[in-house]
Amino acid sequence: MLLPRQPGDPQHPSLRHLTIKPHHGCRYNCPYCKSRRDLFRKSGGIRLGLDDWAGVFADADRLGCQYLDISGGEPTLYRLLPGLVWEAKRRGWFVSLNSSGYGIPAALDALAAACLDQVIISLLSIDAARHDSARGAQGSWQTALRAMDRVASSGMRLIIHLIVNRHNYAELPLLIDFAFARGAAGLALVYPEDDGESRHLLMTAAEILRFRAEVLPECLRRYASHRPIPDASHANLAGLFAMHGVSGDFSAGRYWTDIEDAHRCCLKPESFALIYANGDVLPCNGVEYSHRPIAGNVLRQSLGEIWTGPEYAAFRESRMAFCRLCPSSHHTGIAVHRADNPPYAAPVVRRIPEALPVARPAAQDRGGSQSSGRATAARSAAAQMRALNS
């Protein structure tokens, strides 16, 4: 059964979920990120400094933001990362960091001091050799493992993120045991995106049927052994690939037969924004693959002007052709040790931690003051131009 969009309101959109990518670089070379890397290259060399991001967060706060996801590239390469977290936490937001694990052990103490709520570690397999091969980097599995152990031992929420694909789907029962053993708070199980032509990850129709008939029952059995009381998370797990051949073709990377169904189930245009390191604002993650539309740039307009502007309004009305290929509404999550991880677009209780430092953490950005200064100067010039035109 397809549900109408909730709680997004096209007439009164409220920006609840902000994703930012403050650093586009990465130490790995995963094949499924090619289109995203192409867009990173197109975005140019300028990178927002911490004062720029603070201004963006102030705008987002006025628009109702409650949840910040810091992603990349690899966000730990951004040397001002603790300051970013602090700027969001002083507004009471829930702050999550999405990482391959690289840089987490070295950065975690500073991030914990800034009161980061959650770290999502992305895995491609629980087999070390398979994971390293997919990442294109020897030792990446051990790096992820060390990061997971550090996060779990810190008391911070650890979420393990896995793209379920033809290389790892048979491992899923073992992954469930692995997640409980590592102290994770939850598992985010997602489908391959933008893989219809290259087919690095997509499962065949026969593999999907095998998964449903043979692998998934074992997943459900193992999950029930850890969480014996049935709840929504059990149903979420049981729904993996359940809509194959009904609402789309998972084996072809076409997740929706009817694009209107995709639009009806999507919350993002009324509640989400993605901002790149150069200030470009994307109205949904799918733009990383379609490369358009770009709704605006926070160095030329305020985020509020972009959010209420004609480009965003047009996207909310018409969306884009890529929506048919978007699996986001099918992604699922299951609880491991806790069931209180806020789902996407759910209301988050704003809370400024008592332990939050009074002053913003000081650090030196990898690009130095020059990159920060260029962006700050550009933002200042744009603000002066708006004032002259008003």
Coordinates of N, CA, C and O in Angstrom, one line a residue, residues 66-140:
Q66 N 15.9 20.6 12.1 CA 16.1 19.8 13.3 C 17.2 18.8 13.2 O 17.7 18.3 14.2
Y67 N 17.5 18.4 12.0 CA 18.4 17.2 11.8 C 19.5 17.6 10.8 O 19.2 18.0 9.7
L68 N 20.7 17.4 11.2 CA 21.9 17.7 10.3 C 22.6 16.4 10.0 O 23.0 15.7 11.0
D69 N 22.8 16.1 8.8 CA 23.7 15.0 8.4 C 24.9 15.5 7.7 O 24.8 16.3 6.7
I70 N 26.1 15.2 8.2 CA 27.4 15.7 7.6 C 28.0 14.5 6.8 O 28.3 13.5 7.4
S71 N 28.1 14.7 5.5 CA 28.5 13.6 4.7 C 29.6 14.1 3.7 O 30.2 15.1 3.9
G72 N 29.8 13.3 2.6 CA 30.9 13.7 1.7 C 30.8 13.0 0.4 O 29.6 12.5 0.0
G73 N 31.9 12.7 -0.3 CA 33.2 12.6 0.1 C 33.4 12.0 1.5 O 32.6 11.3 2.0
E74 N 34.6 12.3 2.1 CA 34.9 11.9 3.5 C 34.9 13.1 4.4 O 35.8 13.9 4.3
P75 N 33.9 13.3 5.2 CA 33.8 14.5 6.0 C 34.9 14.7 7.0 O 35.2 15.8 7.4
T76 N 35.6 13.6 7.4 CA 36.6 13.8 8.4 C 37.9 14.5 7.8 O 38.8 14.9 8.5
L77 N 37.9 14.6 6.5 CA 39.0 15.4 5.8 C 38.8 16.9 6.0 O 39.7 17.7 5.8
Y78 N 37.6 17.3 6.5 CA 37.4 18.7 6.7 C 37.9 19.0 8.2 O 37.3 18.6 9.1
R79 N 38.9 19.8 8.3 CA 39.6 20.0 9.6 C 38.8 20.8 10.6 O 39.1 20.8 11.7
L80 N 37.8 21.5 10.1 CA 36.9 22.3 11.0 C 35.7 21.5 11.4 O 34.7 22.1 11.9
L81 N 35.7 20.2 11.3 CA 34.5 19.4 11.5 C 34.0 19.5 13.0 O 32.7 19.7 13.1
P82 N 34.8 19.5 14.0 CA 34.2 19.7 15.4 C 33.5 21.1 15.5 O 32.4 21.2 16.2
G83 N 34.0 22.1 14.8 CA 33.3 23.4 14.8 C 31.9 23.3 14.2 O 31.0 24.0 14.6
L84 N 31.9 22.6 13.1 CA 30.6 22.4 12.4 C 29.6 21.7 13.3 O 28.4 22.2 13.4
V85 N 30.0 20.7 14.0 CA 29.1 20.0 14.9 C 28.6 20.9 16.0 O 27.5 21.0 16.3
W86 N 29.6 21.7 16.5 CA 29.2 22.6 17.6 C 28.2 23.6 17.2 O 27.3 24.0 17.9
E87 N 28.4 24.2 16.0 CA 27.4 25.2 15.4 C 26.0 24.6 15.3 O 25.0 25.3 15.5
A88 N 25.9 23.3 15.0 CA 24.6 22.7 14.9 C 24.0 22.4 16.3 O 22.8 22.6 16.5
K89 N 24.9 21.9 17.2 CA 24.4 21.5 18.5 C 24.0 22.7 19.3 O 23.1 22.5 20.2
R90 N 24.6 23.8 19.1 CA 24.1 25.0 19.9 C 22.7 25.4 19.5 O 22.1 26.3 20.2
R91 N 22.2 24.9 18.4 CA 20.9 25.2 18.0 C 19.9 24.1 18.4 O 18.7 24.1 18.0
G92 N 20.5 23.0 19.0 CA 19.6 21.9 19.5 C 19.3 20.9 18.5 O 18.5 20.0 18.7
W93 N 20.0 20.9 17.4 CA 19.8 19.9 16.3 C 20.3 18.5 16.7 O 21.3 18.4 17.5
F94 N 19.7 17.5 16.1 CA 20.3 16.1 16.1 C 21.4 16.1 15.0 O 21.1 16.5 13.8
V95 N 22.6 15.7 15.3 CA 23.7 15.7 14.3 C 24.3 14.4 14.1 O 24.7 13.7 15.0
S96 N 24.3 14.0 12.8 CA 24.8 12.7 12.4 C 26.0 12.8 11.4 O 25.9 13.8 10.6
L97 N 27.0 12.0 11.5 CA 28.1 12.0 10.6 C 28.2 10.7 9.8 O 28.1 9.6 10.4
N98 N 28.3 10.9 8.5 CA 28.3 9.7 7.6 C 29.7 9.5 7.1 O 30.2 10.4 6.3
S99 N 30.4 8.4 7.4 CA 31.8 8.2 7.1 C 32.1 6.8 6.6 O 31.4 5.9 7.0
S100 N 33.2 6.7 5.9 CA 33.7 5.4 5.6 C 34.5 4.8 6.7 O 34.9 3.6 6.7
G101 N 34.7 5.6 7.8 CA 35.5 5.2 8.9 C 36.9 5.9 8.9 O 37.5 6.0 10.0
Y102 N 37.3 6.3 7.7 CA 38.6 7.0 7.6 C 38.6 8.3 8.5 O 37.7 9.1 8.4
G103 N 39.6 8.4 9.3 CA 39.7 9.6 10.1 C 38.9 9.6 11.4 O 39.1 10.5 12.3
I104 N 38.0 8.7 11.6 CA 37.1 8.7 12.8 C 37.9 8.5 14.1 O 37.8 9.2 15.0
P105 N 38.8 7.5 14.2 CA 39.6 7.3 15.4 C 40.3 8.6 15.9 O 40.3 8.9 17.1
A106 N 40.9 9.3 14.9 CA 41.7 10.5 15.3 C 40.8 11.6 15.7 O 41.2 12.5 16.5
A107 N 39.6 11.7 15.1 CA 38.8 12.9 15.3 C 37.7 12.7 16.3 O 37.1 13.7 16.8
L108 N 37.5 11.4 16.8 CA 36.3 11.2 17.6 C 36.3 11.9 18.9 O 35.2 12.4 19.4
D109 N 37.4 12.1 19.6 CA 37.4 12.8 20.9 C 36.9 14.2 20.7 O 36.1 14.7 21.5
A110 N 37.4 14.9 19.7 CA 37.0 16.3 19.5 C 35.5 16.3 19.1 O 34.8 17.2 19.4
L111 N 35.1 15.3 18.3 CA 33.7 15.3 17.9 C 32.8 15.0 19.1 O 31.7 15.6 19.2
A112 N 33.2 14.1 19.9 CA 32.4 13.8 21.1 C 32.3 15.0 22.0 O 31.3 15.3 22.6
A113 N 33.4 15.8 22.1 CA 33.4 17.0 23.0 C 32.5 18.1 22.4 O 31.9 18.8 23.1
A114 N 32.3 18.0 21.1 CA 31.3 18.9 20.4 C 29.9 18.4 20.5 O 29.0 19.0 19.9
C115 N 29.7 17.2 21.1 CA 28.4 16.6 21.4 C 27.8 16.0 20.1 O 26.5 16.0 20.0
L116 N 28.6 15.5 19.2 CA 28.0 14.7 18.0 C 27.1 13.6 18.5 O 27.5 12.9 19.5
D117 N 26.0 13.4 17.9 CA 25.0 12.4 18.4 C 25.3 11.0 17.8 O 25.1 10.0 18.5
Q118 N 25.7 11.0 16.5 CA 25.6 9.7 15.8 C 26.7 9.6 14.7 O 27.0 10.6 14.1
V119 N 27.3 8.4 14.6 CA 28.2 8.2 13.4 C 27.6 7.0 12.6 O 27.3 6.0 13.2
I120 N 27.5 7.2 11.3 CA 27.1 6.2 10.4 C 28.3 5.7 9.7 O 29.0 6.5 9.0
I121 N 28.7 4.4 9.8 CA 29.9 3.9 9.1 C 29.3 3.0 8.0 O 28.5 2.1 8.1
S122 N 29.8 3.3 6.8 CA 29.4 2.6 5.6 C 30.3 1.4 5.3 O 31.5 1.5 5.3
L123 N 29.7 0.3 5.2 CA 30.4 -1.0 4.8 C 29.9 -1.5 3.5 O 28.8 -1.2 3.0
L124 N 30.8 -2.2 2.8 CA 30.4 -2.8 1.5 C 30.4 -4.4 1.7 O 29.8 -5.0 0.8
S125 N 30.9 -4.9 2.8 CA 30.9 -6.3 3.0 C 31.5 -6.5 4.4 O 32.2 -5.6 4.9
I126 N 31.1 -7.6 5.1 CA 31.8 -7.9 6.3 C 33.0 -8.9 6.1 O 33.6 -9.2 7.1
D127 N 33.2 -9.2 4.8 CA 34.4 -9.9 4.5 C 35.5 -8.9 4.1 O 35.3 -8.0 3.2
A128 N 36.7 -8.9 4.8 CA 37.7 -7.9 4.6 C 38.2 -7.8 3.2 O 38.3 -6.6 2.7
A129 N 38.5 -8.9 2.6 CA 39.0 -8.8 1.2 C 38.0 -8.3 0.2 O 38.3 -7.4 -0.7
R130 N 36.7 -8.7 0.4 CA 35.7 -8.2 -0.5 C 35.4 -6.7 -0.3 O 35.2 -5.9 -1.2
H131 N 35.4 -6.2 1.0 CA 35.2 -4.8 1.3 C 36.4 -4.0 0.7 O 36.1 -3.0 0.0
D132 N 37.6 -4.4 0.9 CA 38.8 -3.7 0.4 C 38.8 -3.6 -1.1 O 39.1 -2.6 -1.7
S133 N 38.3 -4.7 -1.8 CA 38.3 -4.7 -3.2 C 37.3 -3.7 -3.7 O 37.5 -2.9 -4.7
A134 N 36.1 -3.6 -3.1 CA 35.0 -2.7 -3.5 C 35.5 -1.3 -3.2 O 35.1 -0.4 -4.0
R135 N 36.2 -1.0 -2.2 CA 36.6 0.3 -1.9 C 37.8 0.7 -2.8 O 38.1 1.9 -2.9
G136 N 38.5 -0.2 -3.3 CA 39.7 0.1 -4.1 C 40.9 0.5 -3.2 O 41.8 1.2 -3.7
A137 N 40.9 0.0 -2.0 CA 42.0 0.4 -1.0 C 42.2 -0.8 0.0 O 41.3 -1.2 0.7
Q138 N 43.5 -1.3 0.0 CA 43.8 -2.3 0.9 C 43.8 -1.7 2.3 O 44.3 -0.6 2.6
G139 N 43.2 -2.4 3.3 CA 43.2 -2.0 4.7 C 42.0 -1.2 5.0 O 41.8 -0.8 6.2
S140 N 41.1 -0.9 4.0 CA 39.9 -0.1 4.3 C 39.0 -0.8 5.3 O 38.3 -0.1 6.1

